[in-house]
Short mmCIF file of C-alpha atoms in Angstrom, two decimals:
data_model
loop_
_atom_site.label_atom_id
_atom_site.label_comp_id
_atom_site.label_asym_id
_atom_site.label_seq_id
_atom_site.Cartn_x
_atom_site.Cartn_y
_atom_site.Cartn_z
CA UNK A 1 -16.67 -7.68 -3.39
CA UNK A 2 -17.25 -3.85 -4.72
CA UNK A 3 -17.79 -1.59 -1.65
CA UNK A 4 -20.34 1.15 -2.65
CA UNK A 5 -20.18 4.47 -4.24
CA UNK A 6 -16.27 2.78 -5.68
CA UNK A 7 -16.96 2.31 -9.17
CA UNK A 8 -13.03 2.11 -10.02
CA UNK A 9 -12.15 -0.83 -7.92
CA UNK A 10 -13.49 -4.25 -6.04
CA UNK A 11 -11.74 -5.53 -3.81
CA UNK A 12 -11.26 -9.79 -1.89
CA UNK A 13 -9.95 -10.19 1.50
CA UNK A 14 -9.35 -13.45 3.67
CA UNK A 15 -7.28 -14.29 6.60
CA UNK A 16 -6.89 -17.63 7.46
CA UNK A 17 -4.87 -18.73 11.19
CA UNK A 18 -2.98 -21.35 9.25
CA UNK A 19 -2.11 -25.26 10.15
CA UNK A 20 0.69 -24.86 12.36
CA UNK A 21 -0.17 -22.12 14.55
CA UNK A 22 -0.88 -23.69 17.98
CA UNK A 23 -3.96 -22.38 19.74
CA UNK A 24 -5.70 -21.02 16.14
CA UNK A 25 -4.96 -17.03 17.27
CA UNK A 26 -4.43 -15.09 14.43
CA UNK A 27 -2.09 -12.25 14.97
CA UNK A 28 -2.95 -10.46 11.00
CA UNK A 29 -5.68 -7.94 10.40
CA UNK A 30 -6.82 -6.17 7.46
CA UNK A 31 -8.21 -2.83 6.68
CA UNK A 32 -10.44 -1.89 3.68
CA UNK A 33 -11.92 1.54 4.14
CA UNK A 34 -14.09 3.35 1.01
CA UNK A 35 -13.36 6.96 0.73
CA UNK A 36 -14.94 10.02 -1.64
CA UNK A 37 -11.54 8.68 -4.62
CA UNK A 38 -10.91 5.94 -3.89
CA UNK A 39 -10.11 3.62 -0.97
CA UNK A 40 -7.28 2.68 1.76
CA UNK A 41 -6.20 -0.67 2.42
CA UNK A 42 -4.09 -2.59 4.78
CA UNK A 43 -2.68 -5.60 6.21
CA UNK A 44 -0.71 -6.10 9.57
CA UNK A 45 1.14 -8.88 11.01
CA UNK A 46 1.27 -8.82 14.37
CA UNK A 47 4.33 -10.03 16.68
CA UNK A 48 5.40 -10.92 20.15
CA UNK A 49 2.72 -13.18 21.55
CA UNK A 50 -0.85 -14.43 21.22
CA UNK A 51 -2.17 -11.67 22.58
CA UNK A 52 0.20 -8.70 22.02
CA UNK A 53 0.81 -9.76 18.34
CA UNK A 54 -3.14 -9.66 17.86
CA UNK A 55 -3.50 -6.10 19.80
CA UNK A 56 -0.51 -5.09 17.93
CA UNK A 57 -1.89 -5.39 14.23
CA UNK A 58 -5.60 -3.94 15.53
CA UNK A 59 -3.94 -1.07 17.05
CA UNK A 60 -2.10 -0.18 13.82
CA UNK A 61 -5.36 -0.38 11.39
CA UNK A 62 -7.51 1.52 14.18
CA UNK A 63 -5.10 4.56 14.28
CA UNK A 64 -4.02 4.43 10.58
CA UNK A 65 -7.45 4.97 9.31
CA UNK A 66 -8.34 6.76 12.26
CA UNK A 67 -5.94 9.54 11.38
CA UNK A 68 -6.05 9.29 7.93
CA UNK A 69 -9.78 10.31 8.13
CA UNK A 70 -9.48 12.98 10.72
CA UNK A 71 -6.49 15.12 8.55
CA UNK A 72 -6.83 17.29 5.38
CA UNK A 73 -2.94 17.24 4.50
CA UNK A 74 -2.21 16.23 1.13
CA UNK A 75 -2.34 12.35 1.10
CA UNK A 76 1.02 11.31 0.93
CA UNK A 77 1.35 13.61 3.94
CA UNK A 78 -1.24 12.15 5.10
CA UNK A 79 -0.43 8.44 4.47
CA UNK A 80 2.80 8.96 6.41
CA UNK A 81 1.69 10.89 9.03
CA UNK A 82 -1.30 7.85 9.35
CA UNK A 83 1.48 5.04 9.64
CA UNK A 84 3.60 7.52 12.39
CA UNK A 85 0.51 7.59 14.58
CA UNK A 86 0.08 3.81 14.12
CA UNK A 87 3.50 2.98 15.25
CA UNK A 88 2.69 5.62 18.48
CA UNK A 89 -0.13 3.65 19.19
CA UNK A 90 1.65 0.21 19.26
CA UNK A 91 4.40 1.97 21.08
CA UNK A 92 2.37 3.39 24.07
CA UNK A 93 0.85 -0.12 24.96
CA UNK A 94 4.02 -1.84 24.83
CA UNK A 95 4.61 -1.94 28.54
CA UNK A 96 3.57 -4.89 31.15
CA UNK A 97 2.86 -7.91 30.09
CA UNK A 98 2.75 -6.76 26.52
CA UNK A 99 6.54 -5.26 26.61
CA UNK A 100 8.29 -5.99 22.93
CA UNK A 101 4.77 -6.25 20.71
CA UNK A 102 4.82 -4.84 17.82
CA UNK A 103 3.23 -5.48 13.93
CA UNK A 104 4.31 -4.92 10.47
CA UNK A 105 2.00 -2.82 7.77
CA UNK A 106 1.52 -3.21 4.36
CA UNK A 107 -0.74 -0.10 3.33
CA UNK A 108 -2.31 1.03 -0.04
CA UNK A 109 -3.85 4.34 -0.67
CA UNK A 110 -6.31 4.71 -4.29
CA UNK A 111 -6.65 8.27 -5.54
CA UNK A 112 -8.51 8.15 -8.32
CA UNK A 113 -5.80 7.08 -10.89
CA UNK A 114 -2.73 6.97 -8.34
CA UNK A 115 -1.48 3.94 -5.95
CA UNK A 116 0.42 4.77 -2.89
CA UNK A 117 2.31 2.76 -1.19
CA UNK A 118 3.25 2.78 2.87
CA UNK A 119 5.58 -0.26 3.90
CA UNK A 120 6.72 -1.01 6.87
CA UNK A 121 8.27 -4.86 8.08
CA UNK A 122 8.05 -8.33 5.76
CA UNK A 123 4.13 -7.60 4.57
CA UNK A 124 4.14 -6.81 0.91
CA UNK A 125 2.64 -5.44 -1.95
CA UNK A 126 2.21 -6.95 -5.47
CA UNK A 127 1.21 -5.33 -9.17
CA UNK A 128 0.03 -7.30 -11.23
CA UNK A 129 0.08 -5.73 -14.78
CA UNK A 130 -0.58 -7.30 -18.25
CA UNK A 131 0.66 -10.77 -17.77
CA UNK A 132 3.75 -9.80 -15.51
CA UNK A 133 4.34 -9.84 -11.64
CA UNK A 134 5.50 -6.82 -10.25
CA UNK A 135 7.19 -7.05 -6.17
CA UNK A 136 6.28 -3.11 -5.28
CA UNK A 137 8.14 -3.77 -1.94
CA UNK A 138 11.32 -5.40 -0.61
CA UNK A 139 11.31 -6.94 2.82
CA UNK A 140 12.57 -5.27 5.45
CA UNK A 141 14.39 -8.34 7.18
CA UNK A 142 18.21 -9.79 7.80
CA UNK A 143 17.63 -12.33 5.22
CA UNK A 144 16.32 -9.90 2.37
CA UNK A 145 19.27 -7.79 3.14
CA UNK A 146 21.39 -10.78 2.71
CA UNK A 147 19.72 -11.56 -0.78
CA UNK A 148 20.33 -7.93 -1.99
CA UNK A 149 24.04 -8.37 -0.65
CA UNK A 150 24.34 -11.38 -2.46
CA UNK A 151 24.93 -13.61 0.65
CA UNK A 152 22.10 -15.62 0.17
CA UNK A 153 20.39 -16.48 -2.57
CA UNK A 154 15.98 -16.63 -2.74
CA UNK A 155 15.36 -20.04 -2.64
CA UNK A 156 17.91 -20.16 0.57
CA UNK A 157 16.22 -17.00 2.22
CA UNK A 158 12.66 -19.14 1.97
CA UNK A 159 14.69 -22.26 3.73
CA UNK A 160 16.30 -20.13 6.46
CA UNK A 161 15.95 -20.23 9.92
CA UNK A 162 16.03 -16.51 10.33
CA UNK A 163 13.41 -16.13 7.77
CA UNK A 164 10.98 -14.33 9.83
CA UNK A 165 13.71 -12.13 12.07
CA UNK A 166 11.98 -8.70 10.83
CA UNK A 167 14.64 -5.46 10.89
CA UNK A 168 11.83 -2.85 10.87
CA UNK A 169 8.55 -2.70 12.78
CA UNK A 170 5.99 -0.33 13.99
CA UNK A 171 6.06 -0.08 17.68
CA UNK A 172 9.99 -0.34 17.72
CA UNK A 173 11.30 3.48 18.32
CA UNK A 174 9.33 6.54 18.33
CA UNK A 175 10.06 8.27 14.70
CA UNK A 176 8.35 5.11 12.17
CA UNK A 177 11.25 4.36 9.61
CA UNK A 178 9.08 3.53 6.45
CA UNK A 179 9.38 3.30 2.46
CA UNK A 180 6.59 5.69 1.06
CA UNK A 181 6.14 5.74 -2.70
CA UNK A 182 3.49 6.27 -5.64
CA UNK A 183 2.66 5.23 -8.87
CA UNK A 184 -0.22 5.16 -11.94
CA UNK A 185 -2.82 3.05 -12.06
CA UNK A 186 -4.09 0.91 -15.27
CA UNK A 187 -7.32 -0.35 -15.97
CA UNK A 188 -7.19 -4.03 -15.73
CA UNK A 189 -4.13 -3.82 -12.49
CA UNK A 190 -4.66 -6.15 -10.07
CA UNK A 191 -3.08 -4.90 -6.73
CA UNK A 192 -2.50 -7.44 -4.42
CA UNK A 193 -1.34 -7.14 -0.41
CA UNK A 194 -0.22 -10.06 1.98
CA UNK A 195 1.62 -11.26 5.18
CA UNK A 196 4.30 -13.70 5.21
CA UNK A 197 2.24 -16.55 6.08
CA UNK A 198 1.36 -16.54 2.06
CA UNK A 199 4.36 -14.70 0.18
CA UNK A 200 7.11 -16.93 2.53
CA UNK A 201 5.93 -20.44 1.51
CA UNK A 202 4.24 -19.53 -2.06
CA UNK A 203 6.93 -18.18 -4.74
CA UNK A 204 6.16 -15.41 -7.29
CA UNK A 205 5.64 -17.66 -10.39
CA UNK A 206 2.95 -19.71 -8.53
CA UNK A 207 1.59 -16.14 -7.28
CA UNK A 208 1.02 -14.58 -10.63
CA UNK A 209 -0.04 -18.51 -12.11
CA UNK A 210 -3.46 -18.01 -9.50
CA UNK A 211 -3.34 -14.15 -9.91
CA UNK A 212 -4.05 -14.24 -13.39
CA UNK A 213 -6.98 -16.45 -13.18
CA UNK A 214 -10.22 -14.85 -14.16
CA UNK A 215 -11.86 -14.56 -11.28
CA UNK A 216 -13.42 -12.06 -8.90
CA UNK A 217 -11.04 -10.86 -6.62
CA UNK A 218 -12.70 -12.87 -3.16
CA UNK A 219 -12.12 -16.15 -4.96
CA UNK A 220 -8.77 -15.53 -6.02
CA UNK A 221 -8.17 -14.71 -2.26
CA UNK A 222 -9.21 -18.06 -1.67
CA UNK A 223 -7.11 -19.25 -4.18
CA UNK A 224 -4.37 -18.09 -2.48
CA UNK A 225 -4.52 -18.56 1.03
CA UNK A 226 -5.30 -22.53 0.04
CA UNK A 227 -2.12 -22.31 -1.53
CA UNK A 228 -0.68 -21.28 1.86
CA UNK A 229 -2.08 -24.01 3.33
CA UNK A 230 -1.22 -26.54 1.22
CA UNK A 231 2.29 -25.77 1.61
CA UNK A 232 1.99 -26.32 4.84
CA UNK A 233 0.68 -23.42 6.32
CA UNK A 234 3.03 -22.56 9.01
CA UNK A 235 2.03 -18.84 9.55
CA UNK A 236 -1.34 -16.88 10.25
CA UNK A 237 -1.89 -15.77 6.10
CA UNK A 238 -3.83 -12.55 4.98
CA UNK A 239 -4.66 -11.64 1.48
CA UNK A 240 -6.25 -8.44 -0.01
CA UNK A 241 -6.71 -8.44 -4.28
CA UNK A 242 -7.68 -5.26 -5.46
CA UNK A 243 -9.00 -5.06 -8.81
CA UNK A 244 -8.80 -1.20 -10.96
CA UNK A 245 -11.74 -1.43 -13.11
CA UNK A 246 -10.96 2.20 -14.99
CA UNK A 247 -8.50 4.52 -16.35
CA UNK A 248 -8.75 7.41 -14.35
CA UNK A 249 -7.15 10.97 -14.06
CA UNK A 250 -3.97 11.64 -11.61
CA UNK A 251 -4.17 14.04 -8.48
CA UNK A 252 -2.98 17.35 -8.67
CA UNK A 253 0.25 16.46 -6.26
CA UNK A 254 3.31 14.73 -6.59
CA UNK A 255 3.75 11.42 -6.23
CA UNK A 256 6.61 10.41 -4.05
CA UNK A 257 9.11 8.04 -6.03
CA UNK A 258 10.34 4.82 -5.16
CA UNK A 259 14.25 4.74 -3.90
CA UNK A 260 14.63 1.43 -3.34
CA UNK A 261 17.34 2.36 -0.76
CA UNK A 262 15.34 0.46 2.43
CA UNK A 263 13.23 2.54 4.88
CA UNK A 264 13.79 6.44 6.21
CA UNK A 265 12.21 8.20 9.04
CA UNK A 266 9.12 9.64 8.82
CA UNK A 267 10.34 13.21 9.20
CA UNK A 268 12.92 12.93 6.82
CA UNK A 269 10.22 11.67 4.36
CA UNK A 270 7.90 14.70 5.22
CA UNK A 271 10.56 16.72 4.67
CA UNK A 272 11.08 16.14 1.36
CA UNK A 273 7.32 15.79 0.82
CA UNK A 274 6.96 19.01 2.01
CA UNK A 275 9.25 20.58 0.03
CA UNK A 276 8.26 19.06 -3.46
CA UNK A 277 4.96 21.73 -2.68
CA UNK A 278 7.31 24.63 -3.66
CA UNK A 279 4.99 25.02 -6.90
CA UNK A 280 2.55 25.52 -5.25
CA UNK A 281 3.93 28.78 -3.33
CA UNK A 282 4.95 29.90 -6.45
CA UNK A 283 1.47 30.36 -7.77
CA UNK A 284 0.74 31.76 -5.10
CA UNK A 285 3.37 34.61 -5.27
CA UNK A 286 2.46 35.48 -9.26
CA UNK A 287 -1.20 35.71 -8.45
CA UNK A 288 -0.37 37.81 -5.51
CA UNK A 289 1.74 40.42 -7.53
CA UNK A 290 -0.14 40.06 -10.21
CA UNK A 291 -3.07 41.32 -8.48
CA UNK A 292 -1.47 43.93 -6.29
CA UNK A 293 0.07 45.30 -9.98
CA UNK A 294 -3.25 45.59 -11.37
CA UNK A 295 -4.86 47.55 -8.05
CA UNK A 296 -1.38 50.14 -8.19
CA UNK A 297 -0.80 50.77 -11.42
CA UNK A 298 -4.62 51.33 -13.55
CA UNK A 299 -3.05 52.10 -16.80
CA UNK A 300 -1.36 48.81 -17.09
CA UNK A 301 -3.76 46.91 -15.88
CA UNK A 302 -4.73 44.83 -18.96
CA UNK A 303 -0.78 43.92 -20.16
CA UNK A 304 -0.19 43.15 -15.91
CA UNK A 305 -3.33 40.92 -15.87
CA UNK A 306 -2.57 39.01 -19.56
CA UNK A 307 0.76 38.59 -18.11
CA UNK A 308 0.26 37.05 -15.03
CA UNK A 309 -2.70 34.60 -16.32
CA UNK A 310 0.16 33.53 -18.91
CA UNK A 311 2.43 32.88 -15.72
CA UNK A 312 -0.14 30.83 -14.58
CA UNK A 313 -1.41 28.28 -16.82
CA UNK A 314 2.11 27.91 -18.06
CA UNK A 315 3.53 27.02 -14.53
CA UNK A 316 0.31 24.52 -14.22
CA UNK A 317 0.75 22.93 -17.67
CA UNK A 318 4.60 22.10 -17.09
CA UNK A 319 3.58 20.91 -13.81
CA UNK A 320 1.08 18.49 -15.09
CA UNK A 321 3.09 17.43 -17.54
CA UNK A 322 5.82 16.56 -14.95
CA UNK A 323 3.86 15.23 -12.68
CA UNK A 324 1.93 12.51 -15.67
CA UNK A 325 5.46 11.69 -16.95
CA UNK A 326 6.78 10.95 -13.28
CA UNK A 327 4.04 8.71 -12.08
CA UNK A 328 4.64 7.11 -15.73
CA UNK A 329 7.63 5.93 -14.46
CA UNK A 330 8.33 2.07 -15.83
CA UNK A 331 8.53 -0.12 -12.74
CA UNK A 332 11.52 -2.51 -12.08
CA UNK A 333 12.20 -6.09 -13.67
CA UNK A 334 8.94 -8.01 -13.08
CA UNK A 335 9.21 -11.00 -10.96
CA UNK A 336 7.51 -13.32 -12.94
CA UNK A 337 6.04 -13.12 -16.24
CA UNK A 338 4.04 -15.29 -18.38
CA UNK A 339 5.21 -16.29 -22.09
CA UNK A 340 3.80 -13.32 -24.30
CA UNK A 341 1.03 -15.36 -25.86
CA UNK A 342 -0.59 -17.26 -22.87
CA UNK A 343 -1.34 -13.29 -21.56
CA UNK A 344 -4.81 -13.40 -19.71
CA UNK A 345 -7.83 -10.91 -20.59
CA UNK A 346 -7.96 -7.99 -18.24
CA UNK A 347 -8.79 -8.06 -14.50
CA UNK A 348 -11.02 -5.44 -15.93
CA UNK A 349 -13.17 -8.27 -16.98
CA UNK A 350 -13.05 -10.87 -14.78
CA UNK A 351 -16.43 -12.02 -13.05
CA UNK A 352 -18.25 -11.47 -9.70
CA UNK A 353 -18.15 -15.01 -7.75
CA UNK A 354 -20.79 -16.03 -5.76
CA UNK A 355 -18.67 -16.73 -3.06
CA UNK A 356 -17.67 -13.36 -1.64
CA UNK A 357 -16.98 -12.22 1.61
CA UNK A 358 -20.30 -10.42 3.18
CA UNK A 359 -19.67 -6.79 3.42
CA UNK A 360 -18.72 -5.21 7.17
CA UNK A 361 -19.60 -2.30 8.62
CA UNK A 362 -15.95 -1.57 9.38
CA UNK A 363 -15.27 -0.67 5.91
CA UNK A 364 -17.09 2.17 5.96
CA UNK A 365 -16.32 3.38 9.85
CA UNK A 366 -12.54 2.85 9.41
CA UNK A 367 -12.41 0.18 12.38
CA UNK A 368 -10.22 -2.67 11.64
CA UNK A 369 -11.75 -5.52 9.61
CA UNK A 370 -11.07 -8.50 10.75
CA UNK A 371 -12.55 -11.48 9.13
CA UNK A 372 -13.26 -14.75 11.14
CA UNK A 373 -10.67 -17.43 11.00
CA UNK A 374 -11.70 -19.98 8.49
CA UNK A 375 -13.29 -22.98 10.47
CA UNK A 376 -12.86 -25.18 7.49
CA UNK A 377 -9.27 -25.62 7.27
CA UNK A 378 -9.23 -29.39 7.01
CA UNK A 379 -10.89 -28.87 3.52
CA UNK A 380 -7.69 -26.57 2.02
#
């Protein structure tokens, strides 16, 4: 589907309980919320219980977009301060009966041209780009450490018992630890976000073989969480495809880069956040003196005010020019790729299906959008 007044971008969304889930709850939830640039999306995977697990992940979405809406900070501020209050929210009803709960989150932020990326737990994010499979995110679980120590290897991660043993969660300590990073959209990217009821039991090379169909992005959801299923199904699965129709412009702030060094607390994130706006205090400061120089001193008013517009639109060129060449960044070593010539037309182009997903109120109000667990399973 294309939520109105977003031009740039169209967006699929399904979650499906699974085969083997006993008692058909489904602990995911999703989030697709339009705003004025763009649009925020999400996708939760609840844990500890039936219940908890499912109050866990609606907790998250309701407070992430519930902040995110209410705040003017700059949005990667804003973004992280949106997952912090999430992971407060799962904390404070932690207690009784619903003691240890707590969800991952898989967020994505559009501004105009820019992606950002919050991550917290075993959710993840895919780019797909021109034929090629990109994994934004790397789980935040013992056996992905293992694979990036070289203990284990992927195919014995998938297989092992400890598969789902998260190392990061919201609604484990107060301060969120979280990975927070940006990058530049493409027209034709296909963004894609899921739990690891799909990404666990499907691998990356059958991913991008049903991500680079050409179809509208609800089918290809559909696509994908049959895939799930047919491989057995053994979690609740949630998938989110989100199509960039357009090339547009960058926002004027920087975009925070990837370190691929695992998760840091939110404040240290801020932190550094904060202080990449040091620009911005410099303009500030010329205009300032620049002013004050031209009200003091008349007779050299014209050379004071040539001088300090010069200041200006130099500092704001080189800063635009930094800011388009870091959010040009390559990204890492795809994950899968198809063979040069068997490269599919652009997502640009693909098709609206007939079968989409009716539109919800709760995109629009921020609420978290929860679709109904699929009642035909038996068919998948």
């Amino acid at each position: 589907m294309q939520a109105a007044g977003a031009p740039n971008w169209s967006f699929g969304l399904l979650t499906d309980v699974g085969r083997q889930r006993q008692g058909g709850v489904n602990q995911d939830a999703a989030l697709a919320l339009d705003l004025p640039h763009g649009g925020l999306f999400a996708v939760a995977d609840g844990m500890g219980g039936h219940a908890a697990g499912e109050l866990a992940a609606t907790l998250a979405l309701d407070a992430l977009s519930q902040h995110y809406l209410a705040r003017r900070t700059p949005p990667p501020i804003r973004l992280a301060e949106a997952v912090q209050d999430a992971n407060v929210a799962v904390l404070r009803h932690a207690v009784g009966e619903y003691v240890g709960m707590g969800t991952t989150l898989i967020a994505a932020l559009i501004d105009r041209g820019a992606l950002l990326i919050a991550h917290v737990g075993d959710s993840r994010a895919y780019l797909l780009r021109g034929g090629e499979l990109f994994r934004l995110t790397e789980d935040h679980s013992w056996v992905s450490e293992q694979v990036r120590l070289g203990h284990l290897t992927e195919e014995e991660a998938r297989e092992h018992q400890w598969r789902s043993v998260v190392s990061n969660a919201l609604g484990g300590e107060e301060r969120v630890r979280l990975e927070l990073f940006g990058l530049r959209l493409r027209a034709g990217d296909r963004v894609m976000l899921c739990s690891d009821g799909l990404s666990s039991v499907v691998k990356d090379t059958d991913l991008l073989r049903l991500l680079v169909r050409p179809l509208a992005p609800d089918a290809t959801a559909r696509l994908l969480v049959d895939a799930a299923n047919d491989a057995g199904g053994p979690d609740n699965i949630t998938v989110l495809v989100i199509d960039v129709r357009q090339d547009l412009k960058l926002p004027i702030y920087d975009l925070p880069p990837a370190h691929h060094g695992g998760p840091d607390y939110v404040d240290v994130l801020l932190g550094t956040q904060r202080g990449s706006s040091m620009t911005t205090y410099l303009l500030l400061m010329i205009a300032y003196f620049t002013l004050l120089g031209v009200m003091l001193l008349p007779a050299q008013r014209p050379g004071l005010a040539v001088t300090g517009t010069a200041l200006l639109l130099g500092i704001l060129v080189v800063q635009r020019l930094g800011l388009v060449r870091r959010a040009s960044r390559p990204l890492q070593a795809p994950s899968a790729a198809l063979p040069p010539g068997d490269r599919p037309a652009p997502a640009s182009t693909f098709q609206p299906s007939p079968t989409g997903i009716p539109t919800d109120e709760a995109n629009r109000s921020g609420r978290a959008l929860k679709t109904q667990n699929r009642q035909d399973r038996g068919s998948t």
